[in-house]
Short mmCIF file of N, CA and C in Angstrom, two decimals:
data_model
loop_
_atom_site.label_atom_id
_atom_site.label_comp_id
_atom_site.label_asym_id
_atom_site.label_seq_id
_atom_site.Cartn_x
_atom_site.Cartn_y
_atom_site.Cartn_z
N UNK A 14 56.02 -24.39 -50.64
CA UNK A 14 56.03 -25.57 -49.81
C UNK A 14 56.63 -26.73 -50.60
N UNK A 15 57.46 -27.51 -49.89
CA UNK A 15 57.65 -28.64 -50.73
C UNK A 15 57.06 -29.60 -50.79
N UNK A 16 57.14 -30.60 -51.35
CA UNK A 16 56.48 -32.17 -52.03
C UNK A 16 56.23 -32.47 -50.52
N UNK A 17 57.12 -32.29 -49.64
CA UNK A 17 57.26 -33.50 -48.26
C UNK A 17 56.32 -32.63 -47.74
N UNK A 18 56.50 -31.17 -47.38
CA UNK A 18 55.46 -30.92 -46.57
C UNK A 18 54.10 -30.50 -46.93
N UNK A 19 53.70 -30.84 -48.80
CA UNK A 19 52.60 -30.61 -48.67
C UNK A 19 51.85 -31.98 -48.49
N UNK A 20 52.67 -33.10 -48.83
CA UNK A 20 52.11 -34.47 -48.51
C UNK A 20 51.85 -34.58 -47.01
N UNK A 21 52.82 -34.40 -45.89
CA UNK A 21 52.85 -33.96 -44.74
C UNK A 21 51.46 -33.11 -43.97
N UNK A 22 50.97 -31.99 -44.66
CA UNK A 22 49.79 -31.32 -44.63
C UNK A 22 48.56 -31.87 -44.99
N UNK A 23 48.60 -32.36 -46.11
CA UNK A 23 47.60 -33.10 -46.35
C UNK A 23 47.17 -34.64 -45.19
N UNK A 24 47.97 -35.20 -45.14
CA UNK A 24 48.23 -36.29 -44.67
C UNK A 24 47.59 -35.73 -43.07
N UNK A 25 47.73 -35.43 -42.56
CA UNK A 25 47.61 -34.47 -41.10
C UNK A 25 46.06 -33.92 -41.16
N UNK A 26 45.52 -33.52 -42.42
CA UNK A 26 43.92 -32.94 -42.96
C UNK A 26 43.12 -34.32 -43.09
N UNK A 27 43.79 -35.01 -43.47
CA UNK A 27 42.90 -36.23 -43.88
C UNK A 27 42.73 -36.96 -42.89
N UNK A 28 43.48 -37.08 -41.34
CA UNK A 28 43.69 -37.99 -40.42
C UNK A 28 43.00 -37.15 -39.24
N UNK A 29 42.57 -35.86 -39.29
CA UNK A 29 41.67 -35.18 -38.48
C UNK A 29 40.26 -35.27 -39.46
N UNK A 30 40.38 -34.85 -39.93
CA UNK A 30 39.09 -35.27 -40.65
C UNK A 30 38.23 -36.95 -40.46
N UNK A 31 39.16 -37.89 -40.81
CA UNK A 31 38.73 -39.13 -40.12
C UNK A 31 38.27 -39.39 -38.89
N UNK A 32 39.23 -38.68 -37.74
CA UNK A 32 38.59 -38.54 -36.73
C UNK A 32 37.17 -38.23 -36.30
N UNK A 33 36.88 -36.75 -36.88
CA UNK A 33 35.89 -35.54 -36.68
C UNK A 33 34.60 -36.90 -37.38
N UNK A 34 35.22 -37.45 -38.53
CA UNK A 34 33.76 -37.94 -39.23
C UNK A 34 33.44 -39.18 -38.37
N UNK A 35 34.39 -40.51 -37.76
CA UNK A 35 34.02 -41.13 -37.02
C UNK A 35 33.61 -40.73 -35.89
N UNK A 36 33.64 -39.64 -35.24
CA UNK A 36 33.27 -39.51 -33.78
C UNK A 36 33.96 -39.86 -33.07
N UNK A 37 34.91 -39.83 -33.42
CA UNK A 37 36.46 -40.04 -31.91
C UNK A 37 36.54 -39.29 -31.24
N UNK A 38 36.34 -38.06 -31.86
CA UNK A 38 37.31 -36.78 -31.22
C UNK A 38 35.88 -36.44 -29.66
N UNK A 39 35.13 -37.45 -29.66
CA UNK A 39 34.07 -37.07 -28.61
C UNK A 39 34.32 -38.73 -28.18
N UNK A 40 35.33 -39.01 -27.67
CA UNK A 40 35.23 -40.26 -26.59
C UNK A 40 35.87 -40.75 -25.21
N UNK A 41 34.75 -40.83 -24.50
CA UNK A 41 35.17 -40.77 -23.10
C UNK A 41 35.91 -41.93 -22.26
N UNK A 42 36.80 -41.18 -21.61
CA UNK A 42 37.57 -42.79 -21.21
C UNK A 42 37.13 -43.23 -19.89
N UNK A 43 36.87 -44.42 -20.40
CA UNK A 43 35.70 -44.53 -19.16
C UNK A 43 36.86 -45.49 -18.33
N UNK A 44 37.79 -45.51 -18.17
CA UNK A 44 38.73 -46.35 -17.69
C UNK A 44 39.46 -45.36 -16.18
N UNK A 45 38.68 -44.43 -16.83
CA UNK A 45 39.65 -43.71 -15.67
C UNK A 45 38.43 -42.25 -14.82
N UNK A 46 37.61 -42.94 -14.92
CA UNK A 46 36.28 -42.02 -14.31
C UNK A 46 36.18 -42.37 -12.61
N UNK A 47 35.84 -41.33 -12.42
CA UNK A 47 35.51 -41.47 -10.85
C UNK A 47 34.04 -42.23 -10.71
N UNK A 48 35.07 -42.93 -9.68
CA UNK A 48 34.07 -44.56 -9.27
C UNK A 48 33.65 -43.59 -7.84
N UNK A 49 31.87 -44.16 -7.64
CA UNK A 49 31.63 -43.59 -6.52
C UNK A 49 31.16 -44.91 -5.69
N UNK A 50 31.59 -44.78 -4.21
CA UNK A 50 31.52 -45.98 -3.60
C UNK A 50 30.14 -46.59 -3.18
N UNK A 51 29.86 -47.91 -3.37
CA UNK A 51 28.92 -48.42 -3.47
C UNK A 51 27.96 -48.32 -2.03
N UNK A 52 29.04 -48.51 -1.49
CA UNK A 52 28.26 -48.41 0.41
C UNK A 52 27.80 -46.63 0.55
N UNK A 53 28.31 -45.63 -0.47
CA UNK A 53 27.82 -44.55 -0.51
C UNK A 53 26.39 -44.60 -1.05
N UNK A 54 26.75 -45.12 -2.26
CA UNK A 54 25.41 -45.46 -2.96
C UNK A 54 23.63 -46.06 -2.02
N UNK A 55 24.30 -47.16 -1.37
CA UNK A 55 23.41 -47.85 -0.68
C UNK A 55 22.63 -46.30 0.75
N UNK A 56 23.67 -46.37 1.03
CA UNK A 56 23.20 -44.92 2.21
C UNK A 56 22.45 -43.52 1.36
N UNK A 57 22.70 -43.61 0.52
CA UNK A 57 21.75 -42.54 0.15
C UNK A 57 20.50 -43.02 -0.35
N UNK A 58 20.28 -43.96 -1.10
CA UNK A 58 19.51 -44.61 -1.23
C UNK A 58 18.14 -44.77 -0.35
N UNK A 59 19.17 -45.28 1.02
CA UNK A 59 18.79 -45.00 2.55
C UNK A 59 17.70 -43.99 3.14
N UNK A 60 17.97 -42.86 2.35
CA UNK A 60 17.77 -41.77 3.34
C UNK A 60 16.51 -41.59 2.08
N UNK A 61 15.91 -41.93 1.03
CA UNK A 61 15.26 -41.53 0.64
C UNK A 61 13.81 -41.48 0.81
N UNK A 62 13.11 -40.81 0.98
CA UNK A 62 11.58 -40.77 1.03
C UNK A 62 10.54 -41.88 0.79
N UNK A 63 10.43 -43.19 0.60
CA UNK A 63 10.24 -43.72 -0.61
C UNK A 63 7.96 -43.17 -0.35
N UNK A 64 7.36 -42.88 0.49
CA UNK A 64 6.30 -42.45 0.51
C UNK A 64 6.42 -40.80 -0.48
N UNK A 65 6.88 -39.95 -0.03
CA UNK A 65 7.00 -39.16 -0.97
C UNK A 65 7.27 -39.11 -2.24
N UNK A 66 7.80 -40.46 -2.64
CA UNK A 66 8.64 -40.36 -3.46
C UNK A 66 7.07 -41.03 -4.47
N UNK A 67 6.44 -42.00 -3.88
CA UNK A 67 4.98 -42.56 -4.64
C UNK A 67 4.16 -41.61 -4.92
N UNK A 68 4.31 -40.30 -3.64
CA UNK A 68 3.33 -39.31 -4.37
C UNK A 68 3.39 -38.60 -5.36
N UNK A 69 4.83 -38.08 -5.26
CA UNK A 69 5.12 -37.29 -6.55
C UNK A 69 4.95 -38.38 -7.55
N UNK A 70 5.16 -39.16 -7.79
CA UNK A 70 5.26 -40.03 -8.99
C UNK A 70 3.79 -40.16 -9.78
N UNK A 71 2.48 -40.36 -8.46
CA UNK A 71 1.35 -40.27 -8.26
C UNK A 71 0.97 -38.94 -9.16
N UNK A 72 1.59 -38.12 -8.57
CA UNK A 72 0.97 -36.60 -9.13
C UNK A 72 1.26 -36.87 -10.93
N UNK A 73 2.55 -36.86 -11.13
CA UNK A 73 3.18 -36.55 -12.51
C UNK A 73 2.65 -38.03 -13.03
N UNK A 74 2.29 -39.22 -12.78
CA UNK A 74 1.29 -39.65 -13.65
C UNK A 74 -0.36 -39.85 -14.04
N UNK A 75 -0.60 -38.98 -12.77
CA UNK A 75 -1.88 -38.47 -13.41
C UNK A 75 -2.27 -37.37 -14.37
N UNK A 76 -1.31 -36.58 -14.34
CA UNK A 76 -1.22 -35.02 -15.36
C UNK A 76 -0.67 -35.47 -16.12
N UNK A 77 0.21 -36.68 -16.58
CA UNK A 77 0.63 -37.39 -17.64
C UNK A 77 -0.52 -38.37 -18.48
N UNK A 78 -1.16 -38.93 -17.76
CA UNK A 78 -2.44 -39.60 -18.42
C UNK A 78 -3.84 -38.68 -18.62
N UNK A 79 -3.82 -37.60 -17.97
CA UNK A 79 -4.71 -36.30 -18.14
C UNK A 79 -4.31 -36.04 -19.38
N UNK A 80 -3.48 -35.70 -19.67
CA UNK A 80 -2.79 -34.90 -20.82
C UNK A 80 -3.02 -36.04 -22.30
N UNK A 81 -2.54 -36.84 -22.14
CA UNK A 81 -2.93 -37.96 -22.84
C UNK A 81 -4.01 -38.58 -23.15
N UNK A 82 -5.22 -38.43 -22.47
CA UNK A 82 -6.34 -38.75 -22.69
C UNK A 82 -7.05 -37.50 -23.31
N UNK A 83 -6.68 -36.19 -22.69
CA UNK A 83 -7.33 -34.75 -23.75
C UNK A 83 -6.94 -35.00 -25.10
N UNK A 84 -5.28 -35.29 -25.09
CA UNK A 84 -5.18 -35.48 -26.54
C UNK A 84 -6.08 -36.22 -27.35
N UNK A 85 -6.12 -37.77 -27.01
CA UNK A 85 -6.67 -38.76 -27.60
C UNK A 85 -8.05 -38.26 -28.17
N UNK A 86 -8.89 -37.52 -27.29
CA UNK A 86 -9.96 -37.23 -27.38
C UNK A 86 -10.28 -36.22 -28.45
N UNK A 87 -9.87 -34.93 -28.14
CA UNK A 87 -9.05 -34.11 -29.18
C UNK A 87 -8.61 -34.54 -30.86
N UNK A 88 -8.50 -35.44 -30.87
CA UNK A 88 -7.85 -36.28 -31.82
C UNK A 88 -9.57 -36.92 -32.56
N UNK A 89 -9.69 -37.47 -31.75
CA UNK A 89 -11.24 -38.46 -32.30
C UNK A 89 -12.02 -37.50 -32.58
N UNK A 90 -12.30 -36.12 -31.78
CA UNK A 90 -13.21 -35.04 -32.27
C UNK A 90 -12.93 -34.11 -33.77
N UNK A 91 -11.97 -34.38 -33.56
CA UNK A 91 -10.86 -33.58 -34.38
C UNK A 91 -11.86 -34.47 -35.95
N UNK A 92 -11.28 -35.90 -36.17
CA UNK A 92 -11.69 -36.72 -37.23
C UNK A 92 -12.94 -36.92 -37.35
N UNK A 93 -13.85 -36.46 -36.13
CA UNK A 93 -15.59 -36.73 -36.33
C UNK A 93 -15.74 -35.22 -37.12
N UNK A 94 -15.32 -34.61 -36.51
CA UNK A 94 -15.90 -33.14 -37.31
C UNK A 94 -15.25 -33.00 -38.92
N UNK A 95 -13.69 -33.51 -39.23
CA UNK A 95 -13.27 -33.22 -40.23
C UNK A 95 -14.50 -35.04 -41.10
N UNK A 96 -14.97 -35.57 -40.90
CA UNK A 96 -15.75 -36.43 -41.72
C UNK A 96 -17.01 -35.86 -41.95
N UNK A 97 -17.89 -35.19 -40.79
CA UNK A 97 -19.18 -34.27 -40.97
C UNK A 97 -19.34 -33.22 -41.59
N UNK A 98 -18.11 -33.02 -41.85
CA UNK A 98 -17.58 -31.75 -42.89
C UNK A 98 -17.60 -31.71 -44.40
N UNK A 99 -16.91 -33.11 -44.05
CA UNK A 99 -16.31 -33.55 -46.02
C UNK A 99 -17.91 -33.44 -46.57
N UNK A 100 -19.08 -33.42 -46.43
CA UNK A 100 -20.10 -33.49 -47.27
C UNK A 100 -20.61 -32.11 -47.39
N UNK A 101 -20.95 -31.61 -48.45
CA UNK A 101 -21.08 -30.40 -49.12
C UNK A 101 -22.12 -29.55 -48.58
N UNK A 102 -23.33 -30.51 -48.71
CA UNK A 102 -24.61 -30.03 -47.65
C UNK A 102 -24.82 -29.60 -46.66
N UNK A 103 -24.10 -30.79 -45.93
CA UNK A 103 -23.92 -30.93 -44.39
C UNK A 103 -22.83 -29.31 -43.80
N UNK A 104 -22.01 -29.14 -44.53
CA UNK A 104 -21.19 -27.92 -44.33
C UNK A 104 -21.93 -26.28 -45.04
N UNK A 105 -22.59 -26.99 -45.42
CA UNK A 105 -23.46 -25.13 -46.06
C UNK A 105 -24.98 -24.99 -45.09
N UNK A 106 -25.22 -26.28 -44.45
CA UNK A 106 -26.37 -26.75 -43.61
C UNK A 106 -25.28 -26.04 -42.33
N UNK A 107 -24.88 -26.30 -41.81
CA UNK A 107 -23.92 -25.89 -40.83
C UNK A 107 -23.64 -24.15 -40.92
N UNK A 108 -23.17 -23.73 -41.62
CA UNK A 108 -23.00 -22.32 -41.89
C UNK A 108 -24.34 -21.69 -42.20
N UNK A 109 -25.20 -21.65 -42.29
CA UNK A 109 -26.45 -21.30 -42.47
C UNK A 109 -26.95 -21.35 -41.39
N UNK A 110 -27.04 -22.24 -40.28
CA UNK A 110 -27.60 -22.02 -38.73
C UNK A 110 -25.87 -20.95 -37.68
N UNK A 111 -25.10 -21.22 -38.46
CA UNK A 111 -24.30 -20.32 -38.03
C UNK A 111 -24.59 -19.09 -38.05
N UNK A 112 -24.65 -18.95 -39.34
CA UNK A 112 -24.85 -17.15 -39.99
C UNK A 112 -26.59 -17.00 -38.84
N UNK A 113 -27.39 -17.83 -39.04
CA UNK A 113 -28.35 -17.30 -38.50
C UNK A 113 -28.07 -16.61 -36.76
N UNK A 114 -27.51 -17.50 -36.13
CA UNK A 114 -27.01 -17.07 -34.71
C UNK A 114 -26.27 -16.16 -34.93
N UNK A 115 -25.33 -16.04 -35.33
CA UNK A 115 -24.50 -14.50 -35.29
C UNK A 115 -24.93 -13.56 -35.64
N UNK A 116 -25.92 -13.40 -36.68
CA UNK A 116 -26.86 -12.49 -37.09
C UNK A 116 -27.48 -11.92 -36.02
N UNK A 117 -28.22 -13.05 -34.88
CA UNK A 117 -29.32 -12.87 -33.41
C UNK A 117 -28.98 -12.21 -33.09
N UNK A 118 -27.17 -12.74 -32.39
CA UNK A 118 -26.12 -12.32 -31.34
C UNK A 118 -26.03 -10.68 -31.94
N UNK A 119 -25.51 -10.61 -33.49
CA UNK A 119 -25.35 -9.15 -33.26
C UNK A 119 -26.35 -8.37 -33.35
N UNK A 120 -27.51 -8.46 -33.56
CA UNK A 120 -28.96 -7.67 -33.59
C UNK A 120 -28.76 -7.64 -31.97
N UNK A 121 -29.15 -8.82 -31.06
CA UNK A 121 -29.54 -8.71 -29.34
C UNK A 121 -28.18 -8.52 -28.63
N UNK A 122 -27.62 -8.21 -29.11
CA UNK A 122 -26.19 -8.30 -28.13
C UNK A 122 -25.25 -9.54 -27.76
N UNK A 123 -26.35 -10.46 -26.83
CA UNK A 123 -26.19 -11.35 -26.13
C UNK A 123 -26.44 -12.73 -27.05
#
């Protein structure tokens, strides 16, 4: 290869590469996107449910604050038991009425 075209090559590696690292090579031209018409917009709008539309919303934020409040709770039980724990006593006091019940359970079955 010669001088010109390996400067040429290089030159061509280094100017895609710039690209790839700024994020060019992913940019949209928003100059030339399909415009959707506004009086379309408004009519569909139109036609929407808006009572249905409170219930579902209704539903998915109550199973959203359900979910969120198990956690929370979950969470606080979580840190009461890991503090009733940290003491040495209290955790061999604990396993000792354990062992005793499982002992019952497997002697009576039940």
């Amino acid at each position: 290869m010669s001088p010109f075209e390996e400067a040429l090559s290089h030159a061509a590696q280094q100017s895609i590469l710039k690209v790839v690292m700024d994020g060019r090579w992913i940019e949209p031209d928003y100059a030339n996107r399909f415009k959707i018409p506004a009086d379309l917009i408004r009519d569909i709008y139109g036609l929407v449910d808006r009572e249905a539309l409170k219930v579902a919303i209704g539903k998915r934020l109550e199973e959203e604050l359900a979910d969120r409040i198990v956690n929370a709770l979950a969470a606080e039980i979580a840190t009461d038991i890991k503090q009733i724990l940290s003491v040495k006593e209290r955790r061999e006091e604990i396993r000792e009425v354990a062992r005793k019940h499982l002992q019952h359970i497997a002697k009576e079955g039940v």
